[in-house]
CSV table of C-alpha atoms and ligand atoms in Angstrom, one decimal:
chain,number,residue,atom,x,y,z
A,1,MET,CA,18.8,-25.6,-60.0
A,2,GLU,CA,19.8,-22.5,-58.1
A,3,ARG,CA,19.1,-22.8,-54.4
A,4,ILE,CA,16.3,-20.6,-53.0
A,5,PRO,CA,17.5,-18.3,-50.3
A,6,LEU,CA,15.5,-19.1,-47.2
A,7,ALA,CA,15.0,-17.6,-43.7
A,8,ILE,CA,13.4,-19.3,-40.7
A,9,ILE,CA,11.4,-16.8,-38.7
A,10,GLY,CA,10.9,-18.1,-35.2
A,11,SER,CA,13.8,-19.9,-33.5
A,12,GLY,CA,11.9,-21.7,-30.8
A,13,GLY,CA,11.0,-25.4,-30.5
A,14,MET,CA,9.4,-25.7,-34.0
A,15,GLY,CA,12.0,-23.5,-35.7
A,16,THR,CA,14.6,-25.9,-34.4
A,17,ARG,CA,12.7,-29.0,-35.4
A,18,HIS,CA,12.3,-27.5,-38.9
A,19,LEU,CA,16.0,-27.0,-39.1
A,20,PHE,CA,16.4,-30.7,-38.2
A,21,GLY,CA,14.1,-31.5,-41.2
A,22,LEU,CA,16.1,-29.3,-43.5
A,23,ALA,CA,19.2,-31.1,-42.5
A,24,GLU,CA,17.5,-34.4,-43.4
A,25,LEU,CA,16.8,-33.1,-46.8
A,26,GLU,CA,20.4,-31.8,-47.2
A,27,ARG,CA,21.7,-35.2,-46.2
A,28,ALA,CA,19.5,-36.9,-48.9
A,29,GLY,CA,20.8,-34.5,-51.5
A,30,LEU,CA,17.3,-33.1,-52.0
A,31,ASN,CA,17.5,-29.6,-50.3
A,32,PRO,CA,16.4,-26.9,-52.7
A,33,PHE,CA,17.1,-24.1,-50.1
A,34,ASP,CA,20.1,-22.1,-48.9
A,35,LEU,CA,19.4,-21.1,-45.3
A,36,VAL,CA,20.7,-17.6,-45.4
A,37,ALA,CA,19.0,-16.3,-42.2
A,38,VAL,CA,17.4,-17.3,-38.9
A,39,CYS,CA,15.4,-14.7,-36.9
A,40,ASP,CA,13.6,-14.4,-33.6
A,41,ILE,CA,12.5,-11.5,-31.5
A,42,ASP,CA,14.7,-13.1,-28.9
A,43,GLY,CA,18.2,-12.6,-30.5
A,44,ALA,CA,19.8,-15.3,-28.3
A,45,ARG,CA,17.5,-17.9,-29.7
A,46,ALA,CA,18.4,-16.9,-33.2
A,47,GLU,CA,22.1,-17.2,-32.4
A,48,ALA,CA,21.5,-20.6,-30.9
A,49,LEU,CA,19.7,-21.8,-34.0
A,50,ALA,CA,22.3,-20.4,-36.3
A,51,GLY,CA,24.9,-22.5,-34.4
A,52,GLU,CA,22.7,-25.5,-34.7
A,53,ALA,CA,22.4,-24.8,-38.5
A,54,GLU,CA,26.2,-24.5,-38.8
A,55,SER,CA,26.8,-27.9,-37.3
A,56,ARG,CA,24.1,-29.6,-39.3
A,57,LEU,CA,24.3,-27.9,-42.7
A,58,GLY,CA,27.9,-26.8,-42.7
A,59,ARG,CA,27.1,-23.1,-43.2
A,60,ARG,CA,26.2,-20.6,-40.5
A,61,PRO,CA,23.2,-18.5,-41.5
A,62,ARG,CA,23.1,-14.8,-40.5
A,63,THR,CA,20.8,-13.8,-37.6
A,64,GLY,CA,18.1,-11.1,-37.2
A,65,THR,CA,15.1,-10.3,-35.1
A,66,SER,CA,12.5,-9.5,-37.7
A,67,LEU,CA,11.1,-10.3,-41.1
A,68,ALA,CA,12.6,-7.0,-42.4
A,69,ASP,CA,16.0,-8.4,-41.3
A,70,ALA,CA,15.4,-11.6,-43.2
A,71,VAL,CA,14.7,-9.7,-46.3
A,72,HIS,CA,17.7,-7.5,-45.8
A,73,LEU,CA,19.8,-10.7,-45.4
A,74,GLY,CA,18.7,-11.9,-48.9
A,75,ALA,CA,15.7,-14.3,-48.2
A,76,ALA,CA,13.4,-14.9,-51.1
A,77,ALA,CA,11.3,-17.4,-49.1
A,78,VAL,CA,10.4,-17.6,-45.4
A,79,ASP,CA,9.4,-20.3,-43.1
A,80,ILE,CA,7.3,-18.8,-40.2
A,81,THR,CA,7.6,-20.8,-37.0
A,82,THR,CA,6.7,-18.2,-34.5
A,83,VAL,CA,3.9,-18.4,-31.9
A,84,PRO,CA,0.5,-18.5,-33.6
A,85,GLN,CA,-0.7,-15.0,-33.0
A,86,PHE,CA,1.8,-13.6,-35.5
A,87,HIS,CA,1.3,-16.0,-38.3
A,88,HIS,CA,-1.2,-14.0,-40.3
A,89,THR,CA,0.5,-10.7,-40.0
A,90,LEU,CA,4.0,-12.0,-40.7
A,91,ALA,CA,2.8,-14.2,-43.6
A,92,ALA,CA,0.8,-11.2,-45.1
A,93,GLU,CA,3.8,-8.9,-44.8
A,94,ALA,CA,6.1,-11.5,-46.5
A,95,ILE,CA,3.6,-12.0,-49.4
A,96,SER,CA,3.3,-8.2,-49.8
A,97,LEU,CA,7.2,-8.0,-50.0
A,98,GLY,CA,7.1,-10.7,-52.8
A,99,LEU,CA,8.4,-13.6,-50.8
A,100,ASP,CA,7.1,-17.2,-50.9
A,101,VAL,CA,5.9,-18.4,-47.5
A,102,MET,CA,5.6,-21.6,-45.6
A,103,VAL,CA,3.8,-21.0,-42.2
A,104,GLU,CA,3.3,-23.4,-39.4
A,105,LYS,CA,-0.2,-24.3,-38.5
A,106,PRO,CA,-2.5,-22.6,-37.5
A,107,VAL,CA,-2.7,-20.4,-40.6
A,108,GLY,CA,-4.3,-17.8,-38.3
A,109,LEU,CA,-5.1,-17.6,-34.6
A,110,THR,CA,-8.7,-16.9,-35.6
A,111,ILE,CA,-10.9,-17.1,-38.7
A,112,ALA,CA,-10.7,-13.3,-39.1
A,113,ALA,CA,-7.0,-13.3,-38.8
A,114,ALA,CA,-6.7,-16.0,-41.5
A,115,GLN,CA,-9.1,-14.1,-43.7
A,116,GLN,CA,-6.9,-11.0,-43.5
A,117,LEU,CA,-4.1,-13.1,-44.8
A,118,ALA,CA,-6.4,-14.5,-47.5
A,119,ASP,CA,-7.1,-10.9,-48.7
A,120,GLN,CA,-3.4,-10.3,-49.0
A,121,VAL,CA,-2.6,-13.5,-50.9
A,122,SER,CA,-5.6,-13.1,-53.3
A,123,GLY,CA,-4.4,-12.1,-56.8
A,124,THR,CA,-0.7,-12.8,-56.2
A,125,ASP,CA,1.3,-15.7,-57.5
A,126,ARG,CA,3.2,-16.2,-54.2
A,127,VAL,CA,3.3,-19.6,-52.7
A,128,LEU,CA,1.6,-20.0,-49.3
A,129,SER,CA,2.1,-23.4,-47.8
A,130,VAL,CA,0.7,-24.4,-44.4
A,131,ALA,CA,3.2,-26.7,-42.7
A,132,GLU,CA,0.7,-29.4,-41.7
A,133,ASN,CA,2.8,-32.5,-41.1
A,134,PHE,CA,0.5,-35.2,-39.7
A,135,ARG,CA,-1.1,-36.2,-43.1
A,136,ARG,CA,2.4,-36.6,-44.6
A,137,ASP,CA,3.1,-39.6,-42.2
A,138,PRO,CA,3.3,-42.6,-44.5
A,139,THR,CA,0.9,-44.3,-42.1
A,140,ASN,CA,-1.8,-41.7,-42.7
A,141,ARG,CA,-1.1,-41.9,-46.5
A,142,LEU,CA,-1.9,-45.6,-46.2
A,143,VAL,CA,-5.1,-44.9,-44.3
A,144,LYS,CA,-6.2,-42.5,-47.1
A,145,ALA,CA,-5.4,-45.2,-49.7
A,146,LEU,CA,-7.6,-47.7,-47.8
A,147,VAL,CA,-10.5,-45.3,-47.7
A,148,ASP,CA,-10.1,-44.1,-51.3
A,149,GLY,CA,-9.5,-47.6,-52.6
A,150,GLY,CA,-12.8,-48.8,-51.1
A,151,VAL,CA,-11.0,-51.4,-48.8
A,152,LEU,CA,-13.2,-50.2,-45.8
A,153,GLY,CA,-16.3,-50.1,-47.9
A,154,ASP,CA,-18.5,-47.0,-47.5
A,155,PRO,CA,-17.0,-44.8,-44.8
A,156,ARG,CA,-19.5,-44.5,-41.9
A,157,TYR,CA,-17.7,-43.4,-38.7
A,158,PHE,CA,-14.5,-41.6,-37.6
A,159,HIS,CA,-13.5,-41.9,-34.0
A,160,GLN,CA,-10.7,-40.1,-32.1
A,161,SER,CA,-10.2,-40.0,-28.4
A,162,SER,CA,-7.0,-38.8,-26.8
A,163,GLY,CA,-6.0,-37.6,-23.4
A,164,GLY,CA,-3.2,-37.0,-20.9
A,165,GLY,CA,-1.3,-34.2,-19.3
A,166,GLY,CA,-3.2,-34.0,-15.9
A,167,ASN,CA,-2.5,-30.6,-14.5
A,168,LEU,CA,1.0,-30.2,-16.0
A,169,MET,CA,1.9,-27.5,-18.6
A,170,ALA,CA,1.7,-28.8,-22.2
A,171,ILE,CA,5.1,-27.8,-23.7
A,172,SER,CA,4.7,-24.0,-23.1
A,173,MET,CA,2.6,-21.5,-21.2
A,174,TRP,CA,1.0,-20.1,-24.4
A,175,ARG,CA,-0.7,-23.4,-24.9
A,176,HIS,CA,-2.9,-22.6,-22.0
A,177,MET,CA,-3.8,-19.1,-22.8
A,178,LYS,CA,-7.0,-18.5,-24.8
A,179,ASP,CA,-5.7,-15.3,-26.5
A,180,GLU,CA,-2.5,-17.0,-27.6
A,181,SER,CA,-3.9,-20.4,-28.7
A,182,GLY,CA,-5.0,-22.9,-26.1
A,183,ILE,CA,-4.0,-26.5,-26.4
A,184,LEU,CA,-7.4,-27.6,-27.8
A,185,PHE,CA,-6.8,-25.3,-30.8
A,186,ASP,CA,-3.1,-26.0,-31.0
A,187,ALA,CA,-3.5,-29.8,-31.2
A,188,GLY,CA,-7.0,-29.7,-32.6
A,189,THR,CA,-6.1,-28.0,-36.0
A,190,HIS,CA,-3.9,-31.1,-36.7
A,191,TYR,CA,-6.7,-33.4,-35.9
A,192,THR,CA,-9.4,-31.5,-37.9
A,193,ASP,CA,-7.0,-31.6,-40.8
A,194,MET,CA,-6.7,-35.3,-40.5
A,195,MET,CA,-10.6,-35.8,-40.3
A,196,GLU,CA,-11.1,-34.0,-43.5
A,197,TYR,CA,-8.0,-35.5,-45.1
A,198,TYR,CA,-9.4,-39.0,-44.5
A,199,LEU,CA,-13.1,-38.5,-45.1
A,200,GLY,CA,-13.7,-35.1,-46.8
A,201,PRO,CA,-15.6,-32.1,-45.6
A,202,VAL,CA,-17.4,-31.8,-42.3
A,203,THR,CA,-20.6,-29.8,-42.5
A,204,SER,CA,-21.7,-29.4,-38.8
A,205,VAL,CA,-20.8,-30.2,-35.3
A,206,TYR,CA,-21.9,-30.0,-31.7
A,207,ALA,CA,-19.8,-30.2,-28.7
A,208,GLN,CA,-19.2,-29.7,-25.0
A,209,MET,CA,-16.1,-28.0,-23.8
A,210,ARG,CA,-14.5,-27.6,-20.3
A,211,LEU,CA,-11.6,-26.0,-18.5
A,212,PHE,CA,-10.8,-28.7,-15.9
A,213,GLU,CA,-7.4,-27.7,-14.7
A,214,LYS,CA,-7.4,-24.0,-13.9
A,215,THR,CA,-3.9,-24.1,-12.4
A,216,ARG,CA,-1.1,-25.6,-14.5
A,217,TYR,CA,2.3,-26.7,-13.2
A,218,ASN,CA,5.6,-26.6,-14.8
A,219,PRO,CA,8.2,-28.9,-13.1
A,220,ALA,CA,11.0,-27.6,-15.3
A,221,ALA,CA,11.0,-24.2,-13.6
A,222,THR,CA,12.1,-25.8,-10.4
A,223,GLY,CA,14.7,-28.1,-11.7
A,224,GLY,CA,12.4,-31.0,-12.5
A,225,ALA,CA,12.0,-32.9,-15.7
A,226,PRO,CA,10.2,-31.0,-18.4
A,227,ALA,CA,6.5,-31.7,-18.4
A,228,SER,CA,6.6,-32.4,-22.1
A,229,ASN,CA,9.6,-32.1,-24.4
A,230,PRO,CA,8.8,-33.2,-28.0
A,231,GLY,CA,11.8,-33.2,-30.2
A,232,GLY,CA,13.9,-32.6,-27.1
A,233,VAL,CA,14.3,-28.8,-27.8
A,234,TYR,CA,11.8,-27.4,-25.3
A,235,GLY,CA,13.4,-28.1,-22.0
A,236,GLN,CA,15.4,-24.9,-21.9
A,237,SER,CA,12.5,-22.5,-22.6
A,238,GLN,CA,10.4,-24.4,-20.0
A,239,ALA,CA,13.1,-23.7,-17.3
A,240,ALA,CA,12.4,-20.0,-17.8
A,241,MET,CA,8.6,-20.2,-17.6
A,242,PRO,CA,6.7,-19.9,-14.3
A,243,ALA,CA,6.4,-22.9,-12.0
A,244,GLN,CA,2.6,-22.5,-11.8
A,245,PHE,CA,0.1,-20.2,-13.5
A,246,GLU,CA,-3.6,-19.8,-14.2
A,247,ALA,CA,-4.9,-21.2,-17.5
A,248,THR,CA,-7.4,-19.3,-19.5
A,249,ALA,CA,-7.9,-21.7,-22.3
A,250,GLU,CA,-10.2,-24.8,-22.1
A,251,ASP,CA,-8.5,-28.2,-21.9
A,252,ALA,CA,-11.2,-30.7,-22.8
A,253,LEU,CA,-13.5,-30.9,-25.9
A,254,TYR,CA,-16.1,-33.7,-26.7
A,255,ALA,CA,-17.8,-33.4,-30.1
A,256,MET,CA,-19.9,-35.1,-32.7
A,257,ALA,CA,-19.4,-34.2,-36.4
A,258,ASN,CA,-21.4,-34.7,-39.6
A,259,PHE,CA,-19.4,-35.3,-42.7
A,260,ALA,CA,-20.9,-34.2,-46.0
A,261,SER,CA,-20.6,-37.8,-47.1
A,262,GLY,CA,-23.1,-38.9,-44.4
A,263,ALA,CA,-20.4,-40.3,-42.2
A,264,ILE,CA,-20.3,-39.4,-38.5
A,265,GLY,CA,-17.4,-38.3,-36.4
A,266,GLN,CA,-16.8,-38.5,-32.7
A,267,TYR,CA,-13.9,-36.5,-31.3
A,268,ALA,CA,-12.7,-36.3,-27.6
A,269,GLU,CA,-9.7,-34.4,-26.6
A,270,ASN,CA,-9.0,-34.4,-22.9
A,271,ARG,CA,-5.7,-32.6,-22.0
A,272,ALA,CA,-6.5,-32.7,-18.4
A,273,GLU,CA,-6.6,-36.5,-18.1
A,274,HIS,CA,-5.1,-38.0,-15.0
A,275,GLY,CA,-3.8,-41.4,-14.4
A,276,ARG,CA,-3.0,-42.4,-17.9
A,277,THR,CA,-2.2,-41.2,-21.4
A,278,SER,CA,-4.8,-42.4,-23.9
A,279,TRP,CA,-5.1,-42.6,-27.7
A,280,ALA,CA,-7.5,-44.1,-30.1
A,281,ARG,CA,-8.3,-43.2,-33.7
A,282,SER,CA,-10.2,-45.4,-36.2
A,283,VAL,CA,-12.1,-45.2,-39.4
A,284,HIS,CA,-15.0,-47.6,-39.9
A,285,GLY,CA,-16.8,-48.5,-43.1
A,286,SER,CA,-19.3,-51.0,-44.5
A,287,ALA,CA,-16.5,-53.5,-45.1
A,288,GLY,CA,-14.2,-53.1,-42.1
A,289,ALA,CA,-12.3,-50.8,-39.8
A,290,VAL,CA,-8.7,-49.6,-39.4
A,291,GLU,CA,-7.2,-48.6,-36.0
A,292,ILE,CA,-4.7,-45.8,-36.5
A,293,PRO,CA,-1.7,-45.2,-34.2
A,294,LYS,CA,-0.7,-41.8,-33.0
A,295,ASP,CA,0.8,-39.7,-35.7
A,296,ARG,CA,4.6,-40.0,-35.8
A,297,SER,CA,4.6,-42.9,-33.4
A,298,GLY,CA,6.0,-45.4,-35.9
A,299,GLU,CA,3.4,-47.9,-34.8
A,300,PRO,CA,1.6,-50.1,-37.3
A,301,LEU,CA,-2.0,-49.9,-38.6
A,302,VAL,CA,-4.5,-52.6,-37.6
A,303,LEU,CA,-7.1,-53.4,-40.3
A,304,THR,CA,-10.0,-55.8,-39.6
A,305,LEU,CA,-12.3,-56.8,-42.5
A,306,GLU,CA,-15.7,-58.5,-42.0
A,307,SER,CA,-14.9,-58.9,-38.3
A,308,THR,CA,-12.6,-61.8,-38.9
A,309,ARG,CA,-9.4,-61.2,-40.8
A,310,THR,CA,-6.9,-58.9,-39.2
A,311,TYR,CA,-4.0,-57.4,-41.2
A,312,THR,CA,-1.2,-55.6,-39.4
A,313,GLY,CA,1.5,-53.4,-40.8
A,314,ALA,CA,2.9,-54.6,-44.1
A,315,GLU,CA,0.2,-57.2,-44.5
A,316,ILE,CA,-2.1,-54.4,-45.5
A,317,LEU,CA,0.0,-53.4,-48.6
A,318,PRO,CA,-1.3,-56.1,-51.0
A,319,LEU,CA,-4.8,-54.8,-50.4
A,320,VAL,CA,-3.9,-51.4,-52.0
A,321,PRO,CA,-1.5,-52.4,-54.8
A,322,ASP,CA,-1.6,-48.9,-56.3
A,323,PHE,CA,-0.4,-47.3,-53.0
A,324,GLN,CA,2.6,-45.1,-53.9
A,325,LEU,CA,4.3,-42.5,-51.8
A,326,ASP,CA,5.5,-39.3,-53.6
A,327,ASP,CA,9.2,-39.3,-54.6
A,328,VAL,CA,10.6,-37.4,-51.7
A,329,THR,CA,8.7,-39.3,-49.1
A,330,ALA,CA,9.8,-42.5,-50.8
A,331,ALA,CA,13.4,-41.4,-50.8
A,332,LEU,CA,13.5,-40.4,-47.2
A,333,PHE,CA,11.4,-43.3,-45.7
A,334,GLY,CA,12.9,-46.1,-47.9
A,335,GLY,CA,10.8,-46.8,-50.9
A,336,PRO,CA,7.5,-46.0,-52.7
A,337,GLN,CA,5.6,-48.3,-50.4
A,338,ALA,CA,7.6,-47.5,-47.3
A,339,THR,CA,6.1,-47.1,-43.9
A,340,ALA,CA,7.2,-45.3,-40.8
A,341,TYR,CA,6.8,-48.5,-38.8
A,342,GLY,CA,9.6,-48.9,-36.2
A,343,LYS,CA,10.9,-45.4,-36.4
A,344,ASP,CA,10.9,-43.3,-33.3
A,345,PHE,CA,9.1,-40.0,-32.9
A,346,GLU,CA,12.2,-37.7,-33.4
A,347,THR,CA,13.1,-39.5,-36.7
A,348,VAL,CA,9.6,-39.5,-38.1
A,349,ASP,CA,9.2,-35.8,-37.1
A,350,ARG,CA,12.4,-34.7,-38.9
A,351,LEU,CA,11.6,-36.7,-42.0
A,352,LEU,CA,8.0,-35.2,-42.3
A,353,LEU,CA,9.4,-31.7,-41.9
A,354,ALA,CA,11.9,-32.6,-44.6
A,355,VAL,CA,9.0,-33.6,-46.9
A,356,GLU,CA,7.2,-30.3,-46.1
A,357,TYR,CA,10.3,-28.3,-47.1
A,358,ALA,CA,10.7,-30.3,-50.3
A,359,GLU,CA,7.2,-29.7,-51.4
A,360,PHE,CA,7.5,-26.0,-50.6
A,361,GLY,CA,10.6,-25.9,-52.9
A,362,GLN,CA,8.7,-27.7,-55.6
A,363,ALA,CA,5.8,-25.3,-55.3
A,364,ILE,CA,8.1,-22.3,-55.6
A,365,ASP,CA,9.9,-23.8,-58.6
A,366,SER,CA,6.7,-24.7,-60.5
A,367,ARG,CA,4.5,-21.9,-59.1
A,368,SER,CA,2.0,-24.6,-58.2
A,369,LYS,CA,-0.3,-24.9,-55.2
A,370,PRO,CA,1.0,-26.8,-52.2
A,371,GLU,CA,-1.0,-29.8,-50.8
A,372,VAL,CA,-2.0,-27.8,-47.8
A,373,GLY,CA,-2.5,-24.1,-48.7
A,374,LEU,CA,-4.7,-21.4,-47.5
A,375,GLU,CA,-7.9,-23.2,-48.2
A,376,GLU,CA,-7.0,-26.4,-46.4
A,377,GLY,CA,-5.4,-24.4,-43.5
A,378,LEU,CA,-8.6,-22.3,-43.1
A,379,ARG,CA,-10.8,-25.3,-43.1
A,380,ALA,CA,-8.7,-27.0,-40.4
A,381,ILE,CA,-9.1,-24.0,-38.1
A,382,ALA,CA,-12.8,-23.5,-39.0
A,383,LEU,CA,-13.6,-27.1,-38.1
A,384,CYS,CA,-11.7,-26.7,-34.8
A,385,TYR,CA,-13.5,-23.4,-34.0
A,386,ALA,CA,-16.8,-24.9,-35.0
A,387,MET,CA,-16.4,-27.5,-32.2
A,388,MET,CA,-15.1,-24.8,-29.8
A,389,GLU,CA,-17.8,-22.3,-30.6
A,390,SER,CA,-20.4,-25.0,-30.1
A,391,GLY,CA,-18.9,-26.0,-26.8
A,392,ALA,CA,-18.6,-22.4,-25.6
A,393,ALA,CA,-22.3,-22.0,-26.5
A,394,GLY,CA,-23.3,-25.1,-24.5
A,395,GLY,CA,-23.7,-27.5,-27.3
A,396,THR,CA,-25.6,-25.8,-30.1
A,397,ILE,CA,-25.3,-27.1,-33.7
A,398,VAL,CA,-22.7,-25.1,-35.6
A,399,THR,CA,-21.9,-25.3,-39.3
A,400,VAL,CA,-18.4,-25.1,-40.6
A,401,ASP,CA,-19.6,-22.7,-43.2
A,402,ASP,CA,-21.0,-20.3,-40.6
A,403,VAL,CA,-17.6,-20.3,-38.8
A,404,LEU,CA,-15.8,-19.8,-42.1
A,405,ASN,CA,-17.9,-16.8,-43.2
A,406,GLY,CA,-17.8,-15.2,-39.7
A,407,THR,CA,-21.5,-15.6,-38.8
A,408,VAL,CA,-20.5,-17.7,-35.7
A,409,ARG,CA,-17.5,-16.1,-33.9
A,410,GLU,CA,-18.6,-15.4,-30.3
A,411,TYR,CA,-15.8,-17.5,-28.8
A,412,GLN,CA,-13.2,-16.0,-31.0
A,413,ARG,CA,-14.4,-12.4,-30.4
A,414,SER,CA,-12.1,-11.8,-27.4
A,415,ILE,CA,-9.1,-13.4,-29.2
A,416,ASP,CA,-9.7,-11.1,-32.2
A,417,ALA,CA,-9.7,-8.1,-29.8
A,418,ALA,CA,-6.5,-9.3,-28.1
A,419,ILE,CA,-4.6,-9.5,-31.4
A,420,GLY,CA,-5.9,-6.2,-32.6
A,421,ILE,CA,-8.6,-7.4,-35.1
A,422,ASP,CA,-11.7,-5.3,-35.1
A,423,ALA,CA,-13.9,-7.5,-37.2
B,1,NAD,N1,3.5,-29.2,-36.8
B,1,NAD,C1,3.8,-29.6,-35.6
B,1,NAD,O1,4.0,-30.8,-35.3
B,1,NAD,C2,4.0,-28.6,-34.5
B,1,NAD,C3,4.6,-28.9,-33.3
B,1,NAD,C4,4.9,-27.9,-32.4
B,1,NAD,C5,4.6,-26.6,-32.7
B,1,NAD,N2,4.0,-26.3,-33.9
B,1,NAD,C6,3.6,-24.9,-34.2
B,1,NAD,O2,4.8,-24.2,-34.4
B,1,NAD,C7,4.6,-22.8,-33.9
B,1,NAD,C8,5.6,-22.5,-32.9
B,1,NAD,O3,5.5,-23.4,-31.8
B,1,NAD,P1,6.7,-23.7,-30.9
B,1,NAD,O4,6.4,-24.8,-30.0
B,1,NAD,O5,8.0,-23.7,-31.6
B,1,NAD,O6,6.7,-22.4,-29.9
B,1,NAD,P2,7.9,-21.8,-29.1
B,1,NAD,O7,7.3,-20.9,-28.1
B,1,NAD,O8,8.9,-22.8,-28.7
B,1,NAD,O9,8.7,-20.8,-30.2
B,1,NAD,C9,8.1,-19.7,-30.8
B,1,NAD,C10,9.3,-18.7,-31.1
B,1,NAD,O10,8.7,-17.6,-31.8
B,1,NAD,C11,9.4,-16.5,-31.4
B,1,NAD,N3,8.6,-15.4,-31.8
B,1,NAD,C12,7.5,-14.9,-31.2
B,1,NAD,N4,7.1,-13.8,-31.9
B,1,NAD,C13,7.9,-13.6,-32.9
B,1,NAD,C14,8.0,-12.6,-34.0
B,1,NAD,N5,7.0,-11.7,-34.1
B,1,NAD,N6,9.0,-12.7,-34.9
B,1,NAD,C15,10.0,-13.6,-34.7
B,1,NAD,N7,10.0,-14.5,-33.7
B,1,NAD,C16,8.9,-14.5,-32.8
B,1,NAD,C17,9.6,-16.7,-29.9
B,1,NAD,O11,10.6,-15.8,-29.3
B,1,NAD,C18,9.9,-18.2,-29.8
B,1,NAD,O12,11.3,-18.4,-29.9
B,1,NAD,C19,3.1,-22.8,-33.4
B,1,NAD,O13,2.3,-22.3,-34.3
B,1,NAD,C20,2.8,-24.2,-33.1
B,1,NAD,O14,1.4,-24.5,-33.3
B,1,NAD,C21,3.7,-27.3,-34.8
């Protein structure tokens, strides 16, 4: 098969991590792409990523600063890894130019933004894949198999509670700015995708939301260690950000959710937690419960059935004999029933991004719908905004449908205005 000419648009942290994923695919002999261009509005970043690509892929892509440059340099597909506020316009422009698109989550910074993209995609045969990686972790595939295979019985309850960060900047300044995607939305769209991936659609929510830490601190600006540095590629950009700044986006969200199935969800995300970093996620059913480690952590699942028998890690596999990973995940992780257990964050991160690229290539080749497309991407942001809209309104019950159809959008109104949407 001829390789698909690809450009990465956005050469920051995630653009770099995507390249690491592409290199894993290349190493496995499964790369359907030819990386012809890397672009960024900051030309120096594009140059740096081109150098990284040369050392990992053996070929140096050309560089540019815009989508138009990528097209000029021969791209037929683009991977959009810019900051969120440009996802919908860049993806829509690419689709209108006849390109196939993979775009990082969130598919749009607001529902109105994502709907504008939906209007552009409608009626075309272009592929639009949303790069949602968490569900592709073999550990999460196994949770889904436990739920679907009835091992947990009838699903009754989803629980997730995570916290940390204190008053430090979370990776980058834009993750604390409401108009650019605060941290609750940035992290939350992963988690809402996971909620619906495991247990199906959520119908309604209610929530409380807070901005606890109004001033955020960035130690990397004054020579300190980066506040957070996932994938090890953010330290340099953090050094150029202010040492302290005022946050405009909330940093804590506490919600209850109703699933269409009748199950209940409880969700707490405290990005202003002091003293410790916390994590708990579990799914509970009429026959047992499974404790789920942090995505990409490489930690094992712990399953308890009838309060007595506990199964850890590989002991779970015989309970789901039909569990089978897709071919690419199997090849990269080490077999059709492989797990990520024991692998570190960087390794799992790269391998999951490799899987995303492989699926994007397959979707282009067969003109098929990717696993996470516009609809799934929209639902993930709608559920996240349903919680945030409820929290901003003081705890009213909000339906996901009302957020999706734009009836409830008070919280998003100022964001829409900031990104030029007059909805
Ligand atoms: N799936 C994941 O696990 C994961 C992890 C981190 C980030 N992300 C997502 O990836 C995206 C990027 O995040 P990041 O951490 O890499 O941010 P970042 O700030 O490190 O990088 C963003 C880059 O986009 C560039 N850029 C901005 N506007 C542009 C434009 N119009 N055209 C071209 N380049 C432009 C910036 O100059 C910057 O280099 C976000 O949507 C974020 O939510 C996903």
